[in-house]
mmCIF file of C-alpha atoms and ligand atoms in Angstrom:
data_model
loop_
_atom_site.group_PDB
_atom_site.id
_atom_site.type_symbol
_atom_site.label_atom_id
_atom_site.label_comp_id
_atom_site.label_asym_id
_atom_site.label_seq_id
_atom_site.Cartn_x
_atom_site.Cartn_y
_atom_site.Cartn_z
ATOM 1 C CA MET A 1 89.774 8.447 173.771
ATOM 2 C CA LYS A 2 93.112 10.468 175.322
ATOM 3 C CA LYS A 3 92.787 12.631 173.134
ATOM 4 C CA SER A 4 89.027 13.768 172.955
ATOM 5 C CA LEU A 5 89.014 13.760 176.579
ATOM 6 C CA LYS A 6 92.034 16.728 176.640
ATOM 7 C CA LEU A 7 89.349 18.348 174.118
ATOM 8 C CA LEU A 8 86.531 17.924 175.658
ATOM 9 C CA LEU A 9 88.997 19.421 178.505
ATOM 10 C CA LEU A 10 89.306 21.967 176.937
ATOM 11 C CA ALA A 11 86.098 23.135 175.211
ATOM 12 C CA ALA A 12 85.291 22.527 179.139
ATOM 13 C CA SER A 13 87.310 26.089 180.069
ATOM 14 C CA VAL A 14 87.069 27.780 176.695
ATOM 15 C CA ALA A 15 83.273 28.085 177.648
ATOM 16 C CA LEU A 16 83.833 28.841 181.584
ATOM 17 C CA LEU A 17 86.361 31.914 180.377
ATOM 18 C CA ALA A 18 84.152 33.228 177.640
ATOM 19 C CA SER A 19 80.809 33.334 179.892
ATOM 20 C CA PRO A 20 79.063 36.648 180.590
ATOM 21 C CA ALA A 21 79.680 37.517 183.847
ATOM 22 C CA SER A 22 84.125 36.713 183.799
ATOM 23 C CA ALA A 23 83.885 37.933 180.337
ATOM 24 C CA LYS A 24 82.316 42.019 180.801
ATOM 25 C CA THR A 25 83.631 44.492 181.106
ATOM 26 C CA ILE A 26 81.850 47.581 182.333
ATOM 27 C CA ARG A 27 83.702 50.942 181.679
ATOM 28 C CA TRP A 28 82.275 53.506 183.209
ATOM 29 C CA ARG A 29 83.386 57.018 182.886
ATOM 30 C CA MET A 30 84.205 59.452 185.756
ATOM 31 C CA ALA A 31 83.770 63.678 185.324
ATOM 32 C CA LEU A 32 85.547 66.003 188.293
ATOM 33 C CA SER A 33 84.780 69.529 189.003
ATOM 34 C CA TRP A 34 88.507 70.537 189.330
ATOM 35 C CA PRO A 35 91.254 69.934 185.751
ATOM 36 C CA SER A 36 92.570 66.155 185.938
ATOM 37 C CA THR A 37 96.139 67.132 187.217
ATOM 38 C CA LEU A 38 95.366 69.632 190.241
ATOM 39 C CA THR A 39 96.077 66.898 193.209
ATOM 40 C CA PRO A 40 96.340 66.176 196.011
ATOM 41 C CA LEU A 41 92.395 67.003 194.670
ATOM 42 C CA ALA A 42 92.091 65.213 192.056
ATOM 43 C CA SER A 43 94.222 62.605 193.609
ATOM 44 C CA PRO A 44 90.577 60.362 194.767
ATOM 45 C CA PRO A 45 89.619 60.288 190.900
ATOM 46 C CA MET A 46 93.051 59.112 189.421
ATOM 47 C CA GLU A 47 93.176 56.638 192.498
ATOM 48 C CA VAL A 48 89.462 55.333 192.918
ATOM 49 C CA ALA A 49 89.822 54.201 189.050
ATOM 50 C CA LYS A 50 93.322 53.064 189.152
ATOM 51 C CA LEU A 51 91.807 50.040 192.854
ATOM 52 C CA VAL A 52 89.218 49.851 190.693
ATOM 53 C CA LYS A 53 90.927 48.492 187.691
ATOM 54 C CA GLU A 54 93.337 46.745 190.398
ATOM 55 C CA MET A 55 90.714 44.909 192.206
ATOM 56 C CA SER A 56 88.611 43.611 189.290
ATOM 57 C CA LYS A 57 91.922 42.553 186.810
ATOM 58 C CA GLY A 58 90.965 44.626 184.481
ATOM 59 C CA LYS A 59 86.908 44.564 184.579
ATOM 60 C CA PHE A 60 86.251 47.495 185.484
ATOM 61 C CA ILE A 61 87.947 50.148 184.118
ATOM 62 C CA ILE A 62 86.244 53.839 185.195
ATOM 63 C CA ARG A 63 87.945 56.884 182.724
ATOM 64 C CA VAL A 64 88.282 59.658 184.706
ATOM 65 C CA GLU A 65 87.783 63.206 182.413
ATOM 66 C CA GLY A 66 88.815 66.181 184.613
ATOM 67 C CA ALA A 67 87.400 69.816 184.366
ATOM 68 C CA GLU A 68 89.265 70.553 181.170
ATOM 69 C CA LYS A 69 87.606 67.832 178.980
ATOM 70 C CA THR A 70 84.115 68.211 180.485
ATOM 71 C CA LYS A 71 84.509 71.593 180.551
ATOM 72 C CA SER A 72 81.586 71.641 183.242
ATOM 73 C CA ALA A 73 83.306 72.135 186.920
ATOM 74 C CA LEU A 74 79.843 72.635 188.418
ATOM 75 C CA GLY A 75 78.011 71.027 186.478
ATOM 76 C CA VAL A 76 78.549 66.906 188.572
ATOM 77 C CA LEU A 77 75.424 66.679 190.134
ATOM 78 C CA ASP A 78 73.654 67.225 186.741
ATOM 79 C CA MET A 79 75.779 65.234 184.563
ATOM 80 C CA VAL A 80 75.896 62.006 187.320
ATOM 81 C CA LYS A 81 72.082 62.676 187.840
ATOM 82 C CA SER A 82 71.642 62.383 184.315
ATOM 83 C CA GLY A 83 73.720 59.315 183.872
ATOM 84 C CA SER A 84 75.385 61.166 180.839
ATOM 85 C CA TYR A 85 78.499 59.902 183.345
ATOM 86 C CA GLN A 86 78.341 57.263 186.070
ATOM 87 C CA MET A 87 80.450 58.751 188.574
ATOM 88 C CA GLY A 88 81.731 62.420 190.030
ATOM 89 C CA HIS A 89 83.614 64.256 192.242
ATOM 90 C CA THR A 90 83.618 67.545 193.054
ATOM 91 C CA GLY A 91 81.967 69.510 196.061
ATOM 92 C CA SER A 92 78.388 69.136 198.252
ATOM 93 C CA TYR A 93 78.115 72.458 198.565
ATOM 94 C CA TYR A 94 78.504 73.452 194.826
ATOM 95 C CA TYR A 95 75.132 72.757 194.707
ATOM 96 C CA ILE A 96 73.555 74.898 196.925
ATOM 97 C CA GLY A 97 71.498 76.671 194.731
ATOM 98 C CA LYS A 98 69.347 73.597 194.134
ATOM 99 C CA ASP A 99 69.126 72.364 197.765
ATOM 100 C CA PRO A 100 70.358 74.508 200.452
ATOM 101 C CA ASN A 101 71.266 70.937 202.377
ATOM 102 C CA THR A 102 74.658 69.905 200.324
ATOM 103 C CA VAL A 103 76.551 72.631 202.466
ATOM 104 C CA TRP A 104 76.350 70.005 205.320
ATOM 105 C CA PHE A 105 79.134 66.979 202.986
ATOM 106 C CA THR A 106 81.458 70.023 203.161
ATOM 107 C CA THR A 107 81.787 71.861 205.218
ATOM 108 C CA ILE A 108 80.632 75.176 207.374
ATOM 109 C CA PRO A 109 82.527 78.398 208.928
ATOM 110 C CA TRP A 110 82.163 77.179 212.581
ATOM 111 C CA GLY A 111 81.239 73.447 212.383
ATOM 112 C CA MET A 112 82.796 70.791 213.120
ATOM 113 C CA THR A 113 87.006 70.019 212.101
ATOM 114 C CA THR A 114 87.955 67.088 209.472
ATOM 115 C CA ALA A 115 87.890 64.444 212.625
ATOM 116 C CA GLU A 116 84.568 65.755 213.909
ATOM 117 C CA GLN A 117 82.730 65.383 211.098
ATOM 118 C CA TYR A 118 83.564 62.121 210.243
ATOM 119 C CA ALA A 119 82.820 61.108 213.349
ATOM 120 C CA TRP A 120 79.480 62.887 212.882
ATOM 121 C CA PHE A 121 79.187 61.199 208.649
ATOM 122 C CA TYR A 122 79.872 57.870 209.751
ATOM 123 C CA TYR A 123 79.129 57.321 213.430
ATOM 124 C CA GLY A 124 76.547 60.050 213.776
ATOM 125 C CA ASN A 125 74.278 61.211 211.550
ATOM 126 C CA GLY A 126 76.201 61.856 208.678
ATOM 127 C CA MET A 127 75.578 59.749 206.164
ATOM 128 C CA LYS A 128 71.859 59.003 207.021
ATOM 129 C CA TYR A 129 71.293 62.866 205.865
ATOM 130 C CA MET A 130 73.526 62.619 203.506
ATOM 131 C CA LYS A 131 71.877 59.715 201.586
ATOM 132 C CA LYS A 132 68.612 61.411 202.085
ATOM 133 C CA VAL A 133 70.079 64.669 200.436
ATOM 134 C CA TYR A 134 70.680 62.818 197.351
ATOM 135 C CA ASP A 135 68.334 61.067 196.826
ATOM 136 C CA LYS A 136 65.844 63.071 195.105
ATOM 137 C CA PHE A 137 68.852 63.506 192.896
ATOM 138 C CA GLY A 138 68.492 60.125 192.557
ATOM 139 C CA VAL A 139 72.469 60.110 193.411
ATOM 140 C CA TYR A 140 74.094 58.029 195.727
ATOM 141 C CA SER A 141 76.571 60.782 197.523
ATOM 142 C CA TYR A 142 80.059 59.224 199.494
ATOM 143 C CA PRO A 143 83.020 61.163 201.047
ATOM 144 C CA GLY A 144 86.378 62.564 198.665
ATOM 145 C CA GLY A 145 88.882 63.516 201.060
ATOM 146 C CA ASN A 146 89.181 66.527 203.113
ATOM 147 C CA THR A 147 91.619 69.512 203.021
ATOM 148 C CA GLY A 148 91.941 69.916 206.374
ATOM 149 C CA VAL A 149 91.336 73.323 207.901
ATOM 150 C CA GLN A 150 91.510 76.234 205.217
ATOM 151 C CA MET A 151 93.297 79.303 205.973
ATOM 152 C CA GLY A 152 92.052 82.757 206.247
ATOM 153 C CA GLY A 153 93.193 83.833 203.111
ATOM 154 C CA TRP A 154 96.165 86.004 201.267
ATOM 155 C CA PHE A 155 94.938 90.009 202.382
ATOM 156 C CA ARG A 156 97.321 92.674 200.909
ATOM 157 C CA LYS A 157 96.548 94.644 204.486
ATOM 158 C CA GLU A 158 95.811 93.624 208.347
ATOM 159 C CA ILE A 159 92.734 93.623 209.032
ATOM 160 C CA LYS A 160 92.693 95.428 212.375
ATOM 161 C CA THR A 161 89.049 96.073 212.870
ATOM 162 C CA VAL A 162 85.708 94.975 211.712
ATOM 163 C CA ASP A 163 85.615 98.584 209.834
ATOM 164 C CA ASP A 164 88.730 97.193 207.906
ATOM 165 C CA LEU A 165 86.282 94.584 206.359
ATOM 166 C CA LYS A 166 83.638 97.505 205.057
ATOM 167 C CA GLY A 167 84.228 98.093 200.852
ATOM 168 C CA LEU A 168 87.308 95.383 201.042
ATOM 169 C CA LYS A 169 86.937 93.871 196.973
ATOM 170 C CA MET A 170 87.389 89.355 198.629
ATOM 171 C CA ARG A 171 87.217 86.729 196.856
ATOM 172 C CA ILE A 172 85.746 84.310 198.637
ATOM 173 C CA PRO A 173 82.918 81.573 197.505
ATOM 174 C CA GLY A 174 80.090 80.069 198.776
ATOM 175 C CA PHE A 175 78.171 80.363 202.311
ATOM 176 C CA ALA A 176 81.582 82.456 203.670
ATOM 177 C CA GLY A 177 81.226 84.893 200.771
ATOM 178 C CA LYS A 178 77.804 85.289 202.847
ATOM 179 C CA VAL A 179 78.732 86.045 206.041
ATOM 180 C CA MET A 180 81.553 88.037 204.975
ATOM 181 C CA ALA A 181 78.963 90.189 202.219
ATOM 182 C CA LYS A 182 77.306 90.936 205.448
ATOM 183 C CA LEU A 183 79.945 92.161 206.796
ATOM 184 C CA GLY A 184 80.824 94.842 204.319
ATOM 185 C CA VAL A 185 82.986 92.717 201.983
ATOM 186 C CA ASN A 186 82.512 93.826 198.794
ATOM 187 C CA VAL A 187 82.810 90.120 197.407
ATOM 188 C CA VAL A 188 84.240 89.158 194.013
ATOM 189 C CA ASN A 189 83.665 86.572 191.811
ATOM 190 C CA ILE A 190 86.835 85.903 189.269
ATOM 191 C CA PRO A 191 88.099 83.121 187.636
ATOM 192 C CA GLY A 192 91.278 80.612 189.503
ATOM 193 C CA GLY A 193 93.297 82.275 186.407
ATOM 194 C CA GLU A 194 92.543 86.018 187.220
ATOM 195 C CA LEU A 195 93.197 85.459 190.685
ATOM 196 C CA TYR A 196 96.968 86.373 190.421
ATOM 197 C CA THR A 197 97.197 88.443 188.469
ATOM 198 C CA SER A 198 94.098 90.769 190.321
ATOM 199 C CA LEU A 199 95.570 90.100 193.076
ATOM 200 C CA ASP A 200 99.319 91.409 192.573
ATOM 201 C CA ARG A 201 97.441 94.928 190.370
ATOM 202 C CA GLY A 202 94.896 95.931 193.175
ATOM 203 C CA THR A 203 91.722 94.686 191.474
ATOM 204 C CA ILE A 204 90.785 92.736 194.399
ATOM 205 C CA ASP A 205 92.400 93.008 198.202
ATOM 206 C CA ALA A 206 91.603 89.583 199.326
ATOM 207 C CA LEU A 207 91.249 86.450 198.321
ATOM 208 C CA GLU A 208 91.276 82.631 199.593
ATOM 209 C CA TRP A 209 91.606 79.432 198.406
ATOM 210 C CA VAL A 210 92.556 76.453 200.761
ATOM 211 C CA GLY A 211 95.794 76.284 202.037
ATOM 212 C CA PRO A 212 99.875 75.780 201.762
ATOM 213 C CA ALA A 213 99.612 72.311 199.148
ATOM 214 C CA MET A 214 97.031 74.379 196.832
ATOM 215 C CA ASP A 215 98.078 78.373 197.099
ATOM 216 C CA ILE A 216 101.568 78.001 196.668
ATOM 217 C CA LYS A 217 100.623 76.466 193.013
ATOM 218 C CA MET A 218 98.757 80.233 192.612
ATOM 219 C CA GLY A 219 102.149 82.505 194.204
ATOM 220 C CA PHE A 220 99.511 84.582 196.106
ATOM 221 C CA TYR A 221 102.431 85.066 198.928
ATOM 222 C CA LYS A 222 104.445 86.645 196.326
ATOM 223 C CA VAL A 223 101.981 90.074 195.942
ATOM 224 C CA ALA A 224 99.651 89.510 199.365
ATOM 225 C CA PRO A 225 102.404 89.382 202.249
ATOM 226 C CA TYR A 226 99.084 88.753 205.193
ATOM 227 C CA TYR A 227 97.952 85.261 205.885
ATOM 228 C CA TYR A 228 95.114 85.143 208.037
ATOM 229 C CA THR A 229 94.259 81.230 209.931
ATOM 230 C CA GLY A 230 91.225 79.769 208.842
ATOM 231 C CA TRP A 231 87.559 80.364 210.570
ATOM 232 C CA HIS A 232 85.173 80.198 207.578
ATOM 233 C CA GLU A 233 86.036 75.682 206.029
ATOM 234 C CA PRO A 234 87.928 74.048 209.461
ATOM 235 C CA ALA A 235 87.268 70.418 206.974
ATOM 236 C CA SER A 236 86.394 71.219 203.113
ATOM 237 C CA GLU A 237 85.075 67.371 202.385
ATOM 238 C CA MET A 238 85.230 66.557 198.376
ATOM 239 C CA SER A 239 82.282 64.395 197.372
ATOM 240 C CA PHE A 240 82.089 60.961 195.288
ATOM 241 C CA PHE A 241 78.615 60.835 193.379
ATOM 242 C CA VAL A 242 77.401 57.815 191.843
ATOM 243 C CA ASN A 243 74.721 57.142 189.684
ATOM 244 C CA GLN A 244 71.832 55.119 191.191
ATOM 245 C CA LYS A 245 71.135 53.326 188.497
ATOM 246 C CA ALA A 246 74.104 52.768 187.442
ATOM 247 C CA PHE A 247 75.432 51.419 190.874
ATOM 248 C CA ASN A 248 73.047 48.844 191.680
ATOM 249 C CA LYS A 249 73.431 47.054 187.688
ATOM 250 C CA LEU A 250 76.639 46.754 189.414
ATOM 251 C CA PRO A 251 77.246 43.096 190.460
ATOM 252 C CA LYS A 252 77.907 42.812 193.647
ATOM 253 C CA LYS A 253 81.756 42.446 194.614
ATOM 254 C CA TYR A 254 82.498 45.403 192.235
ATOM 255 C CA GLN A 255 80.377 47.811 194.731
ATOM 256 C CA VAL A 256 82.079 45.999 197.298
ATOM 257 C CA MET A 257 85.872 47.843 195.306
ATOM 258 C CA LEU A 258 84.026 50.407 194.791
ATOM 259 C CA ILE A 259 83.068 51.527 198.518
ATOM 260 C CA THR A 260 86.074 50.117 199.387
ATOM 261 C CA ALA A 261 88.339 51.882 196.686
ATOM 262 C CA MET A 262 85.782 55.833 197.783
ATOM 263 C CA LYS A 263 86.976 55.174 201.261
ATOM 264 C CA ALA A 264 90.657 54.159 200.686
ATOM 265 C CA ALA A 265 91.255 57.004 198.243
ATOM 266 C CA SER A 266 89.311 59.835 200.265
ATOM 267 C CA ALA A 267 91.797 59.147 203.556
ATOM 268 C CA ASP A 268 94.713 58.862 201.820
ATOM 269 C CA MET A 269 93.504 62.453 200.074
ATOM 270 C CA TYR A 270 93.714 64.031 203.466
ATOM 271 C CA ILE A 271 97.326 63.022 204.395
ATOM 272 C CA GLU A 272 98.126 64.038 200.722
ATOM 273 C CA ASN A 273 96.832 67.705 201.534
ATOM 274 C CA PHE A 274 98.379 67.822 204.597
ATOM 275 C CA ALA A 275 101.970 66.403 203.740
ATOM 276 C CA LYS A 276 102.068 69.116 201.413
ATOM 277 C CA SER A 277 101.163 71.623 202.908
ATOM 278 C CA VAL A 278 103.720 70.849 205.475
ATOM 279 C CA ASP A 279 106.555 71.425 203.016
ATOM 280 C CA ALA A 280 104.451 73.870 200.698
ATOM 281 C CA TRP A 281 104.821 76.257 203.680
ATOM 282 C CA GLN A 282 108.355 75.575 204.626
ATOM 283 C CA LYS A 283 109.276 76.211 200.807
ATOM 284 C CA MET A 284 107.050 79.914 201.160
ATOM 285 C CA ILE A 285 107.935 81.040 204.242
ATOM 286 C CA LYS A 286 111.830 80.443 203.320
ATOM 287 C CA GLU A 287 111.161 82.370 199.796
ATOM 288 C CA TYR A 288 109.331 84.902 200.911
ATOM 289 C CA PRO A 289 109.903 85.598 205.118
ATOM 290 C CA GLY A 290 108.002 88.888 205.028
ATOM 291 C CA ILE A 291 104.346 86.303 205.042
ATOM 292 C CA LYS A 292 102.571 87.002 208.327
ATOM 293 C CA VAL A 293 100.606 84.368 209.724
ATOM 294 C CA LYS A 294 97.536 86.291 211.501
ATOM 295 C CA THR A 295 94.426 85.592 213.559
ATOM 296 C CA PHE A 296 91.725 88.253 212.853
ATOM 297 C CA PRO A 297 91.148 89.948 216.133
ATOM 298 C CA ILE A 298 88.244 88.991 218.288
ATOM 299 C CA PRO A 299 85.839 91.542 217.674
ATOM 300 C CA VAL A 300 86.155 90.205 214.094
ATOM 301 C CA LEU A 301 86.128 87.210 214.530
ATOM 302 C CA LYS A 302 82.875 87.430 216.630
ATOM 303 C CA ALA A 303 80.912 89.361 213.811
ATOM 304 C CA MET A 304 81.452 86.384 211.716
ATOM 305 C CA LYS A 305 80.696 84.615 214.021
ATOM 306 C CA LYS A 306 77.294 86.171 215.071
ATOM 307 C CA ALA A 307 76.480 86.846 211.271
ATOM 308 C CA THR A 308 77.459 83.296 209.905
ATOM 309 C CA ASP A 309 74.396 81.749 213.165
ATOM 310 C CA GLU A 310 72.650 84.651 211.113
ATOM 311 C CA ILE A 311 72.578 83.223 207.864
ATOM 312 C CA MET A 312 72.122 79.527 209.493
ATOM 313 C CA GLN A 313 68.746 81.317 211.059
ATOM 314 C CA GLU A 314 67.917 82.177 207.417
ATOM 315 C CA TYR A 315 68.029 79.550 205.986
ATOM 316 C CA ALA A 316 66.213 77.265 208.613
ATOM 317 C CA SER A 317 63.619 79.443 208.894
ATOM 318 C CA LYS A 318 62.170 78.206 205.448
ATOM 319 C CA ASN A 319 64.178 74.930 205.061
ATOM 320 C CA PRO A 320 62.735 72.121 207.314
ATOM 321 C CA LEU A 321 65.388 69.691 206.724
ATOM 322 C CA PHE A 322 68.176 72.260 207.337
ATOM 323 C CA LYS A 323 66.406 72.743 210.260
ATOM 324 C CA GLU A 324 66.823 69.484 211.245
ATOM 325 C CA ILE A 325 70.099 68.824 210.514
ATOM 326 C CA TRP A 326 71.121 71.995 211.751
ATOM 327 C CA THR A 327 69.843 70.669 215.195
ATOM 328 C CA ASP A 328 71.703 67.083 214.761
ATOM 329 C CA TYR A 329 74.823 68.535 213.406
ATOM 330 C CA GLN A 330 75.142 71.222 217.023
ATOM 331 C CA SER A 331 74.665 68.577 219.064
ATOM 332 C CA TYR A 332 77.794 65.889 217.726
ATOM 333 C CA LEU A 333 79.166 69.144 216.854
ATOM 334 C CA LYS A 334 78.983 70.292 220.780
ATOM 335 C CA LYS A 335 80.111 66.916 222.539
ATOM 336 C CA ALA A 336 82.109 66.355 220.426
ATOM 337 C CA ARG A 337 84.150 68.912 220.144
ATOM 338 C CA THR A 338 84.321 68.181 224.195
ATOM 339 C CA TRP A 339 86.484 65.826 223.658
ATOM 340 C CA THR A 340 88.790 67.624 220.977
ATOM 341 C CA MET A 341 89.190 70.081 223.569
ATOM 342 C CA MET A 342 90.301 67.367 226.346
ATOM 343 C CA SER A 343 92.733 64.929 223.471
ATOM 344 C CA GLU A 344 94.240 67.500 221.036
ATOM 345 C CA TYR A 345 93.831 70.875 221.633
ATOM 346 C CA TYR A 346 95.348 70.873 225.329
ATOM 347 C CA TYR A 347 97.960 68.165 224.590
ATOM 348 C CA LEU A 348 99.119 70.900 221.666
ATOM 349 C CA LYS A 349 98.560 73.131 224.638
ATOM 350 C CA ALA A 350 100.724 71.971 226.609
ATOM 351 C CA SER A 351 103.473 71.093 223.705
ATOM 352 C CA LYS A 352 104.377 74.384 223.246
ATOM 353 C CA GLU A 353 104.569 74.913 227.126
ATOM 354 C CA VAL A 354 107.322 72.543 227.231
ATOM 355 C CA GLY A 355 108.051 73.710 223.329
ATOM 356 C CA ALA A 356 107.629 69.630 221.843
ATOM 357 C CA GLY A 357 107.972 69.814 218.531
ATOM 358 C CA GLU A 358 109.855 73.621 217.958
HETATM 359 CA CA1 LIG B 1 88.864 77.963 200.136
#
């Protein structure tokens, strides 16, 4: 009797373990727009895979595949849309050719800072518009980590006037490239692996990349001494894409795990990039004390702003949703900037006056 009861209990527990809900392991793949070793950009997808695996006790596995494997850095949206990959980690503005409204979820020249943009995403209308823009691709989009203010780029010669930009050969992609082209810059597209040699040999006069944390690996500081401060990518946000059908099929608890992991990993990337920039800059300036940090002269900055406004106007006149988001973005930026100035800006200004942090 005793023995059969034991057997009964054993059978019951085996049945429980073998029930479909507890036995099934979910396996996803995530495609990246960058090599899987290119931190900090590749950090959020790695972190998401790790967190989801731990939280699900190994029942939800996401295999991360970098651009070295997929061979299609800019094909991430299509791969997630088709469902060949359930997830992607990329930059929204790479898909400007499919829809100009994708730019709002990365950054725009003269746009919001990281804090302002996260406020707009989560407490303004940003996420609402993100969903609207990506619904037509059958994709859910989520913020995927921020670089903070990107530097204006490395220049072999100093830029003193707007005329100095005319005929200048520069690698500067996307929206900022359109602005520079309007100012007479000869915008060129060169693969990342050839940039250092092109700059060293003078095939190009200037280029922009990201900021110290990522620029240091490229070595640009060894061949172009002028490092300009930013204007064109004040808060570049990466994006996670999730195939809607795949997400909707996930058990609710895995949906919550995934969303929580994406948010935590995104916040981490901003911190990692900040910390690495702090150290990378110290290393660069120690190794090459001749690097000159410059801000473009005011007439040059004003010309960049004017060209930006003209391009935004062109898009807005052709695309009603672009106009709607631009209006919303500008009105949020205006009120958010008032607070940024009252808090961060005047604190930094006051600190500088008294020598705090020097
Ligand atoms: Ca950049």
